PDB file of C-alpha atoms in Angstrom:
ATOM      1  CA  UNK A   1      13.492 -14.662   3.502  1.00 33.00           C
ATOM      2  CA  UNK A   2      15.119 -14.234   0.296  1.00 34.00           C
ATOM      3  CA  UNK A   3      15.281 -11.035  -2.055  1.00 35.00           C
ATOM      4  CA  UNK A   4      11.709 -12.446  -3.513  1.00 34.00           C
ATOM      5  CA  UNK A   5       9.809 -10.820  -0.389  1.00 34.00           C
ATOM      6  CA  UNK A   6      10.517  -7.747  -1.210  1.00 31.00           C
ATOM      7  CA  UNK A   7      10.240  -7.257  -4.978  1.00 35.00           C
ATOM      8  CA  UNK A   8       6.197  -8.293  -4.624  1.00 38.00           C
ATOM      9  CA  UNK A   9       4.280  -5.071  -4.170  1.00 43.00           C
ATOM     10  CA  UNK A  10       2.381  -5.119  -1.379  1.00 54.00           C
ATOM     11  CA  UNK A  11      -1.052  -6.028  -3.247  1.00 51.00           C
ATOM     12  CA  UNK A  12       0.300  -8.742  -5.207  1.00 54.00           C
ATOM     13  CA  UNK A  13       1.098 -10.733  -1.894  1.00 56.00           C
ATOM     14  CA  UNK A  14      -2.472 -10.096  -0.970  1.00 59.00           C
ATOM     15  CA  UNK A  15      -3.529 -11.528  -4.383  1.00 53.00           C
ATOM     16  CA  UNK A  16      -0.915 -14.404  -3.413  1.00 50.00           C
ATOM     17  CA  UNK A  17      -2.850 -14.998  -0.019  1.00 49.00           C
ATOM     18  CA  UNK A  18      -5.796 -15.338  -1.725  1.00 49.00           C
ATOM     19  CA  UNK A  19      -4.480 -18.158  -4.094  1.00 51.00           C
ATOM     20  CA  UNK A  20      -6.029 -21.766  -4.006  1.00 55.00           C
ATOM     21  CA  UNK A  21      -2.748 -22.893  -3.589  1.00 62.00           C
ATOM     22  CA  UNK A  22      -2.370 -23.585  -0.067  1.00 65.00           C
ATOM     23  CA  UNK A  23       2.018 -23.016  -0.149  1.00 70.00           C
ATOM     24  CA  UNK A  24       1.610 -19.906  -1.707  1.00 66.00           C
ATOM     25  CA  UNK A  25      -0.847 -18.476   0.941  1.00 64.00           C
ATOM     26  CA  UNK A  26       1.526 -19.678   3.492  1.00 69.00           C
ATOM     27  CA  UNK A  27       4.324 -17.836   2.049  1.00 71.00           C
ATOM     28  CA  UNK A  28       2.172 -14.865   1.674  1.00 67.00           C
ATOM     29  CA  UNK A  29       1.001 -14.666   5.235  1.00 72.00           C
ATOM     30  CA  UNK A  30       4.516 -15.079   6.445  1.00 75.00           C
ATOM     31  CA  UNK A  31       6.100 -12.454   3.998  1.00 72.00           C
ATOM     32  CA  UNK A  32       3.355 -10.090   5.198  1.00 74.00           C
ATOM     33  CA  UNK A  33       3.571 -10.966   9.219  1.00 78.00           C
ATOM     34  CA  UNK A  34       7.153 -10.709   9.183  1.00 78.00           C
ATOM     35  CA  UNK A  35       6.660  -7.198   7.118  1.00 78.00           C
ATOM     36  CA  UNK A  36       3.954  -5.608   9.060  1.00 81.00           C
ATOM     37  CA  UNK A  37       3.607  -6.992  12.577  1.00 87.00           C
ATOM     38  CA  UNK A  38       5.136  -4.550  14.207  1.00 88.00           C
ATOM     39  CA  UNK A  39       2.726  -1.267  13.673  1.00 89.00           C
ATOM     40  CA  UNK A  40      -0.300  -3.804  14.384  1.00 90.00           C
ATOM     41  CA  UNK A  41       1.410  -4.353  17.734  1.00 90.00           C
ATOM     42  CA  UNK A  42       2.860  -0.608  18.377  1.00 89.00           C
ATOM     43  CA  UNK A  43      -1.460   0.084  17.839  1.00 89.00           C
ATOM     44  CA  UNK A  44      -3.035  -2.833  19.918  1.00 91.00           C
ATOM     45  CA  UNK A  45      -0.245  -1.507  22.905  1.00 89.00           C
ATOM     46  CA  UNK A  46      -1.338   1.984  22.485  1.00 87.00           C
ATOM     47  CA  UNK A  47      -4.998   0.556  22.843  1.00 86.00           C
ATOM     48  CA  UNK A  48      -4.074  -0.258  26.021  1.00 87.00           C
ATOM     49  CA  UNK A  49      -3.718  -4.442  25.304  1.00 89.00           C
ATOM     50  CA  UNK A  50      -0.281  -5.975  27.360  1.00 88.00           C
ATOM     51  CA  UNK A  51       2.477  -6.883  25.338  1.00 89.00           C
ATOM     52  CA  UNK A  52       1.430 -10.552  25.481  1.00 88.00           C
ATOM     53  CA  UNK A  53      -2.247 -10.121  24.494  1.00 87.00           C
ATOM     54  CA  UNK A  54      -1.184  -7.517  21.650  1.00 89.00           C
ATOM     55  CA  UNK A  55       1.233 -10.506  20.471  1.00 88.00           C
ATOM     56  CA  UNK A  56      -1.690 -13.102  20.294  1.00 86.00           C
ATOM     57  CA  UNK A  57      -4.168 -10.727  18.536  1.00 88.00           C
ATOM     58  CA  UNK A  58      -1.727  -9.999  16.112  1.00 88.00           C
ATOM     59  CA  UNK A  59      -0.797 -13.581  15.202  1.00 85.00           C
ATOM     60  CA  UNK A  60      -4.379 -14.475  15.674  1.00 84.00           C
ATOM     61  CA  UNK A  61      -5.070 -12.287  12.907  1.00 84.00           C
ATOM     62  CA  UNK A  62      -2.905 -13.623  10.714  1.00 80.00           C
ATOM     63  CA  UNK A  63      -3.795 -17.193  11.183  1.00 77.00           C
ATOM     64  CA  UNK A  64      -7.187 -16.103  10.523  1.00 75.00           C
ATOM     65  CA  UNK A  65      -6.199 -14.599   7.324  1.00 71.00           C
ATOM     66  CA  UNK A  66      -5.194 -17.993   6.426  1.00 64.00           C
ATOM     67  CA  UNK A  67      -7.640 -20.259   7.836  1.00 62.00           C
ATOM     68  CA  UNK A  68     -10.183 -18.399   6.523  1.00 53.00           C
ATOM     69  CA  UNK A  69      -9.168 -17.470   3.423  1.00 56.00           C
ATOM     70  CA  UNK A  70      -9.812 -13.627   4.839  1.00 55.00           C
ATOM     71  CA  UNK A  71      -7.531 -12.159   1.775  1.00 58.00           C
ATOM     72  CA  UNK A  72     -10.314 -13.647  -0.869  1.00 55.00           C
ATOM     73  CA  UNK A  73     -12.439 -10.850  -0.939  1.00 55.00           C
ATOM     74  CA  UNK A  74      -9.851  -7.728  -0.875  1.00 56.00           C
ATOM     75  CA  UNK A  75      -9.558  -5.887  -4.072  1.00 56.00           C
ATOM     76  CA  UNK A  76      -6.426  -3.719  -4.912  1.00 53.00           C
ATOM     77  CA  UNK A  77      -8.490  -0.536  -4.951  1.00 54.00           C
ATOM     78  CA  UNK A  78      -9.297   0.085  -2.025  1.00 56.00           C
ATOM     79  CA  UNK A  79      -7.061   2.607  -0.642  1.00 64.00           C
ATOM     80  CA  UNK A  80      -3.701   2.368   0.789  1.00 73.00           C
ATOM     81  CA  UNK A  81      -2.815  -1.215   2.193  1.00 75.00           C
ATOM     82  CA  UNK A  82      -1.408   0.092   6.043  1.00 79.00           C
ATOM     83  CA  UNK A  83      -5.526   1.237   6.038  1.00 81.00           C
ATOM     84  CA  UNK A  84      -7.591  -1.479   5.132  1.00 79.00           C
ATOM     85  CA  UNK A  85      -4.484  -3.894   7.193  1.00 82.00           C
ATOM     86  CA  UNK A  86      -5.290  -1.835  10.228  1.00 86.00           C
ATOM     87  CA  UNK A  87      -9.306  -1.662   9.437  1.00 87.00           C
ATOM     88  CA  UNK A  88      -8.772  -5.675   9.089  1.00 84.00           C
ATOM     89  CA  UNK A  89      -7.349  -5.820  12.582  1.00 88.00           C
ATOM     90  CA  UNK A  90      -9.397  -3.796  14.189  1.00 88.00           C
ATOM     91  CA  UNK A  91     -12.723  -5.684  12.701  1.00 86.00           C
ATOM     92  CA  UNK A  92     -10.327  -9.129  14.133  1.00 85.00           C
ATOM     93  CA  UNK A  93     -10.159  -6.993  17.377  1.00 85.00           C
ATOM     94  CA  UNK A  94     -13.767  -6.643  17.453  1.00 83.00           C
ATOM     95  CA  UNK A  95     -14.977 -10.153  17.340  1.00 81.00           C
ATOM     96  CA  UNK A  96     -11.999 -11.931  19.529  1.00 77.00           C
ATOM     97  CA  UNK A  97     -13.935  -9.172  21.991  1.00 64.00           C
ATOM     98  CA  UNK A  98     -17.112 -10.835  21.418  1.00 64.00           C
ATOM     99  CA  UNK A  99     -16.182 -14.292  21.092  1.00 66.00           C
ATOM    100  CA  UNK A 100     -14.395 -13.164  24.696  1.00 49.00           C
ATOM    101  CA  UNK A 101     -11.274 -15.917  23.373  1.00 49.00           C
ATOM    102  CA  UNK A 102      -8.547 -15.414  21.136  1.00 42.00           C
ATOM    103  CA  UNK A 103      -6.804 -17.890  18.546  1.00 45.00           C
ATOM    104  CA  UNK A 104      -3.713 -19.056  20.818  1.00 48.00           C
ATOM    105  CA  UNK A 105      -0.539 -17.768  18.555  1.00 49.00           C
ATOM    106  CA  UNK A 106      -1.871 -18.848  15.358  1.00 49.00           C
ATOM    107  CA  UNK A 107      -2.588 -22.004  16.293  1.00 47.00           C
ATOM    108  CA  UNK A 108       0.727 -23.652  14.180  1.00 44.00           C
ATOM    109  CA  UNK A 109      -0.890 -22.622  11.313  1.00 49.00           C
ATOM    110  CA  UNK A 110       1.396 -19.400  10.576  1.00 48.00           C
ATOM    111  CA  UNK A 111       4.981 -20.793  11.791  1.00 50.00           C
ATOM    112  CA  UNK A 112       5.825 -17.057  12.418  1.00 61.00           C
ATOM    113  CA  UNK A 113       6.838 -15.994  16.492  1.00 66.00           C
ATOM    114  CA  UNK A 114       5.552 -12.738  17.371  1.00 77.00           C
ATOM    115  CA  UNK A 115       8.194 -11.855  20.210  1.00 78.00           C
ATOM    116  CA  UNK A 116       6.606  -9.308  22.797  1.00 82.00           C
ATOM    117  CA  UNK A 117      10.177  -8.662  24.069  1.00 83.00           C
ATOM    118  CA  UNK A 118      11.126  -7.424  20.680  1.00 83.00           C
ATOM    119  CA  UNK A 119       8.016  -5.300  20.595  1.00 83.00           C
ATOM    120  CA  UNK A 120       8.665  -3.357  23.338  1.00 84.00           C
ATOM    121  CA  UNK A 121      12.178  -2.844  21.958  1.00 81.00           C
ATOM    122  CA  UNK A 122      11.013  -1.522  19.135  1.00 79.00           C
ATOM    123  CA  UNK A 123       7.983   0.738  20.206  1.00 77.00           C
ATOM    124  CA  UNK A 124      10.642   2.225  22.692  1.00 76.00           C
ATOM    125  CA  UNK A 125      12.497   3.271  19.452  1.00 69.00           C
ATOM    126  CA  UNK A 126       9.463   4.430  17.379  1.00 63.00           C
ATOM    127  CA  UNK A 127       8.735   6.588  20.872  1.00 62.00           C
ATOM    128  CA  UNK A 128       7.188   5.937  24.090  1.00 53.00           C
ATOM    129  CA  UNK A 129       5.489   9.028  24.888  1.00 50.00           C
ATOM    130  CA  UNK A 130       3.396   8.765  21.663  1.00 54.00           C
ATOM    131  CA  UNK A 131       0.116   7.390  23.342  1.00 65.00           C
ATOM    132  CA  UNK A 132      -2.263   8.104  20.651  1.00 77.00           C
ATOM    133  CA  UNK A 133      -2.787   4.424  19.214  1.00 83.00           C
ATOM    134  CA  UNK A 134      -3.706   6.120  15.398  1.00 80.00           C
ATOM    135  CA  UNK A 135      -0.306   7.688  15.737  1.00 81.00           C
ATOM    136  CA  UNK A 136       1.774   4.883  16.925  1.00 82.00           C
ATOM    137  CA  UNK A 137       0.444   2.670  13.973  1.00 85.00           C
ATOM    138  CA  UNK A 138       1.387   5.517  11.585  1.00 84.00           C
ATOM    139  CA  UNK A 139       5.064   5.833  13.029  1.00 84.00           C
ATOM    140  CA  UNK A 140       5.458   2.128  13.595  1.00 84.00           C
ATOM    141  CA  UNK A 141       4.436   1.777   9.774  1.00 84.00           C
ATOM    142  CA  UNK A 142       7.291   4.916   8.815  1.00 85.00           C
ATOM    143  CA  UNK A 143       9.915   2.821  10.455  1.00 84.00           C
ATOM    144  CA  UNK A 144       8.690  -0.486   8.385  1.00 84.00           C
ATOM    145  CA  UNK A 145       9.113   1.238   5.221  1.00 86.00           C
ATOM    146  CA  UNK A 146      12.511   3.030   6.660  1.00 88.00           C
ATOM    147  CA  UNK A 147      13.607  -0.894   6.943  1.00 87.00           C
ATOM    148  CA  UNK A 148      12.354  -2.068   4.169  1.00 86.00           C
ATOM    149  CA  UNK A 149      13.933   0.478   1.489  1.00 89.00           C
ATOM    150  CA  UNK A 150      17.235  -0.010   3.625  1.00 91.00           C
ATOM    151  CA  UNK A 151      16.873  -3.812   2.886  1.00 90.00           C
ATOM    152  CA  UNK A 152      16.163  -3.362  -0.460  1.00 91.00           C
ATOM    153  CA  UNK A 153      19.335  -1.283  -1.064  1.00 95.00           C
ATOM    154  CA  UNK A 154      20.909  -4.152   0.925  1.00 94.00           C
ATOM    155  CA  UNK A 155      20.143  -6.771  -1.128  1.00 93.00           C
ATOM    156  CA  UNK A 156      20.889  -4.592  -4.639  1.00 94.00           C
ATOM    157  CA  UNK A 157      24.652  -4.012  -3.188  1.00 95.00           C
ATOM    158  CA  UNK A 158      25.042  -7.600  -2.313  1.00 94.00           C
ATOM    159  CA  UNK A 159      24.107  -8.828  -5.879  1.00 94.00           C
ATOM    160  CA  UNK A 160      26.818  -5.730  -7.248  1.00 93.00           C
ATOM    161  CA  UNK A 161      29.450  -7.292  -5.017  1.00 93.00           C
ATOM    162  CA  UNK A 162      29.317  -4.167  -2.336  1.00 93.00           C
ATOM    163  CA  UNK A 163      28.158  -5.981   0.418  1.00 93.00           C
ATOM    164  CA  UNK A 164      31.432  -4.253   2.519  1.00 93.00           C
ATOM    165  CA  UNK A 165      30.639  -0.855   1.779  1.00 93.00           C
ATOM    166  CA  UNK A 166      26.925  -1.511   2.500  1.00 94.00           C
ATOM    167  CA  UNK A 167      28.054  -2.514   6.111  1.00 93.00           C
ATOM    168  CA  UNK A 168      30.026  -0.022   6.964  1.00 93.00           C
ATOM    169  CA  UNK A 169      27.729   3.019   5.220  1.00 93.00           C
ATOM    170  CA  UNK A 170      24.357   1.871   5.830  1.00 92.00           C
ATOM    171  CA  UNK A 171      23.894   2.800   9.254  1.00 90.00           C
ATOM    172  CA  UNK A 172      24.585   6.047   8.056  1.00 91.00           C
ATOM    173  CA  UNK A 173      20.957   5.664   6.761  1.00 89.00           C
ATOM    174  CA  UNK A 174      19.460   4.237   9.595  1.00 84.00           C
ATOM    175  CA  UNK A 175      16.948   5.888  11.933  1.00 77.00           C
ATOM    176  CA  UNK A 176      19.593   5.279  14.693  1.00 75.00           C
ATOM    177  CA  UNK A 177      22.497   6.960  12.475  1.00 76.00           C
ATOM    178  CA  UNK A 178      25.830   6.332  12.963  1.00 80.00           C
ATOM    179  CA  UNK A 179      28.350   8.844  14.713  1.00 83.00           C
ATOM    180  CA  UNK A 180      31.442   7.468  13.649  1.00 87.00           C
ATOM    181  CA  UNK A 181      33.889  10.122  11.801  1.00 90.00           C
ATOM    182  CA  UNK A 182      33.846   9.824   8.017  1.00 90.00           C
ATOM    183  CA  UNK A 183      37.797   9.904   7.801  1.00 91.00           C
ATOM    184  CA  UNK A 184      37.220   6.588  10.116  1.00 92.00           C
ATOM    185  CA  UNK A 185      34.751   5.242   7.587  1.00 92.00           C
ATOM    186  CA  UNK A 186      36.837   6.611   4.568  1.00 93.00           C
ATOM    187  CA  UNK A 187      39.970   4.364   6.382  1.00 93.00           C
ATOM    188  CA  UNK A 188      37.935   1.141   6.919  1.00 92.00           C
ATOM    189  CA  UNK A 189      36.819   1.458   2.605  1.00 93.00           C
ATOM    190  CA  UNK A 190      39.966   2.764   1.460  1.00 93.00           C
ATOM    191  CA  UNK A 191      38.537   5.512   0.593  1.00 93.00           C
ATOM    192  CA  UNK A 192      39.698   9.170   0.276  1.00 93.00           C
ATOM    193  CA  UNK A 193      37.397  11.622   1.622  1.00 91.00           C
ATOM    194  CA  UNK A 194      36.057  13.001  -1.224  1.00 94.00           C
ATOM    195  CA  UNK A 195      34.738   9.726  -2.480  1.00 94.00           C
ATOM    196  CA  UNK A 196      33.303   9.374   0.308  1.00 94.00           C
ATOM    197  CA  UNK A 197      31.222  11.756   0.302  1.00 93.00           C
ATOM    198  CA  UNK A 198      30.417  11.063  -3.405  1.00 95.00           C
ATOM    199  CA  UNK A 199      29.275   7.399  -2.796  1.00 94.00           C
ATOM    200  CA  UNK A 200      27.334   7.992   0.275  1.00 93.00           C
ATOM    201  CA  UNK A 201      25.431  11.209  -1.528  1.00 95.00           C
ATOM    202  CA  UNK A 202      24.525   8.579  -4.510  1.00 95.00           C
ATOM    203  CA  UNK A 203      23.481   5.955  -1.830  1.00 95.00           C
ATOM    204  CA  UNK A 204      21.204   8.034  -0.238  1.00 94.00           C
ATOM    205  CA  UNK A 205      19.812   9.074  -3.189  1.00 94.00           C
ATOM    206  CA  UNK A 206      19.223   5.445  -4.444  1.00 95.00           C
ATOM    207  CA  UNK A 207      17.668   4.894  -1.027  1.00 93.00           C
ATOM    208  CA  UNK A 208      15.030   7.524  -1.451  1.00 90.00           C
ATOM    209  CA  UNK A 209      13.899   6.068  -4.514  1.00 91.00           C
ATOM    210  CA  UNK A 210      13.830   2.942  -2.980  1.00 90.00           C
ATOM    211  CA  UNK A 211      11.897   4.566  -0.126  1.00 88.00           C
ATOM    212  CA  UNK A 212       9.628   5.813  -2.787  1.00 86.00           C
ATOM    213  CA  UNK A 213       9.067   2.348  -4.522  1.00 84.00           C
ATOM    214  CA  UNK A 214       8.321   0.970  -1.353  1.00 83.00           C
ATOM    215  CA  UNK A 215       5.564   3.283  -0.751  1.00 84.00           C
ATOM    216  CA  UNK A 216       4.246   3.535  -4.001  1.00 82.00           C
ATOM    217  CA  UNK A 217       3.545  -0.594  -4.031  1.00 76.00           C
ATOM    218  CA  UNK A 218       1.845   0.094  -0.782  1.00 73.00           C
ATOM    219  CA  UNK A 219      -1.226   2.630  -1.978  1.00 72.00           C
ATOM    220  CA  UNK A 220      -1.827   0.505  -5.022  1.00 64.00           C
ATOM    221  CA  UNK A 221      -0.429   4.256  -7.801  1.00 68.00           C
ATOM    222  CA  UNK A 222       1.919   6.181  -8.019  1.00 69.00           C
ATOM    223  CA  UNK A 223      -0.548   9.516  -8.004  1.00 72.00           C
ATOM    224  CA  UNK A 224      -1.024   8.478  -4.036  1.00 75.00           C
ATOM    225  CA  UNK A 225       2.574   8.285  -3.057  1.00 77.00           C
ATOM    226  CA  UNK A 226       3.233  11.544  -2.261  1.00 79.00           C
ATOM    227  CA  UNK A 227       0.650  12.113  -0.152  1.00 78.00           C
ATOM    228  CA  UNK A 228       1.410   9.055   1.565  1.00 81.00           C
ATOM    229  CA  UNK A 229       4.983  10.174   1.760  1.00 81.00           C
ATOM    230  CA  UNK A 230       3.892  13.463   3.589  1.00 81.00           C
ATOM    231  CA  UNK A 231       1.732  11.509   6.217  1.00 80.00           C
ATOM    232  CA  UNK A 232       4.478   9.197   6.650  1.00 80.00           C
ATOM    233  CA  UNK A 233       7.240  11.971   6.914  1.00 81.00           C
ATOM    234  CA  UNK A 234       4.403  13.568   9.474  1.00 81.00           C
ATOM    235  CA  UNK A 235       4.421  10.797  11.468  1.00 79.00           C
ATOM    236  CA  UNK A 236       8.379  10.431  11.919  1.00 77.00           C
ATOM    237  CA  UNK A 237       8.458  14.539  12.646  1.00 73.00           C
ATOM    238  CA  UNK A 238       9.101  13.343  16.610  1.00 54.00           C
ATOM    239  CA  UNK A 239      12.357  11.938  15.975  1.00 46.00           C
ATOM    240  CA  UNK A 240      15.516  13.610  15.825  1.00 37.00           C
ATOM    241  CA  UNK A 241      17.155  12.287  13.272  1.00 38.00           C
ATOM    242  CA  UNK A 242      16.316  12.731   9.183  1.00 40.00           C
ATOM    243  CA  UNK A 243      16.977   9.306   7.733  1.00 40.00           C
ATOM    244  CA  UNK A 244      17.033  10.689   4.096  1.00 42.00           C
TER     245      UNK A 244
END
């Protein structure tokens, strides 16, 4: 995907899944599979689905989304997308239940490979003793946003020219962190110490408004992102690393 995925808010891709234009729903459905099918997954598993029946409901969904024109209806009011995306799942859920089949990987018509290896990867990371499916959506959906502000900040230091000192600093800002001495990371940017500590103070700085952006576009005002912010900070309390 190119920098255009990420500087639609996450209600204007909705709008652009509900287009008559059949490309741009495609390229909606993908942008918002590839963003979000991870805490769909980390909640189906927690339901007690297997990895490979969590994978097909997920896609499944998707494709329905598509096929069906499912994003017509939505309006940008209603709340905070991760709620009405996992209330949309769970109503998907529901009838794949009572139609006792479920739409086989999308059926080609989202080109988009849910991998149930990779999902197990990253649910390991996001925690496995968290068994409460509610609460493994919410932390799955903190460590989207945790990627996504990192890939923003990314792709703004690669258009700057500082794609270098975005790979060697920006695990620093990873959930996984990065234990490496600073006079090590100071050597690799020709750096001295101090301005080390100078550039990576302004990075994570930019990064929290980033983080802040990210969340903002995803409850529809800017009134409703700090609340959001404290549920999502709630829901990453487990791990033992601050990111910001």
């Amino acid at each position: 995907m190119g920098d255009a995925t990420f500087h639609s808010t996450h209600w204007s891709i909705v709008r652009g899944g509900a287009s008559a234009d059949a490309e741009l729903r495609r390229v909606s459905l993908e942008r918002l599979c590839n963003q979000y099918w991870f805490p769909l997954y980390a909640h189906l598993r927690r339901r007690g689905r297997d990895a490979d029946r969590a994978a097909d409901l997920v896609q499944g969904f998707f494709a329905q989304l598509l096929s069906r024109d499912g994003l017509s209806t939505v309006k940008d009011d209603v709340g905070p997308f991760r709620a009405w995306l996992l209330g949309a799942l769970r109503n998907h859920e529901r009838d794949e239940v009572a139609r006792e089949r479920a739409l086989k990987r999308g059926g080609g018509a989202v080109p988009i490979p849910i991998d149930p290896a990779e999902g197990e990867r990253r649910l390991e990371l996001a925690g496995e003793s968290l068994d409460d499916p509610a609460c493994a959506f919410d932390r799955a959906w903190a460590l989207s946003v945790l990627d996504q502000g990192l890939l923003l900040l990314e792709q703004e230091m690669k258009r700057s020219g500082d794609t270098r000192r975005f790979e060697v600093l920006g695990p620093l800002l990873s959930i996984q962190g990065d234990d490496r001495p600073r006079e090590q990371l100071a050597r690799e940017l020709d750096m001295k110490p101090v301005a080390l500590r100078v550039t990576l103070m302004r990075l994570r700085r930019r990064y929290r408004e980033l983080l802040v952006q990210v969340v903002t576009d995803s409850v529809g005002s800017a009134e409703e992102a700090g609340q959001e912010l404290e549920l999502l900070s709630a829901a990453l309390s487990g791990e033992s690393r601050d990111p910001v």
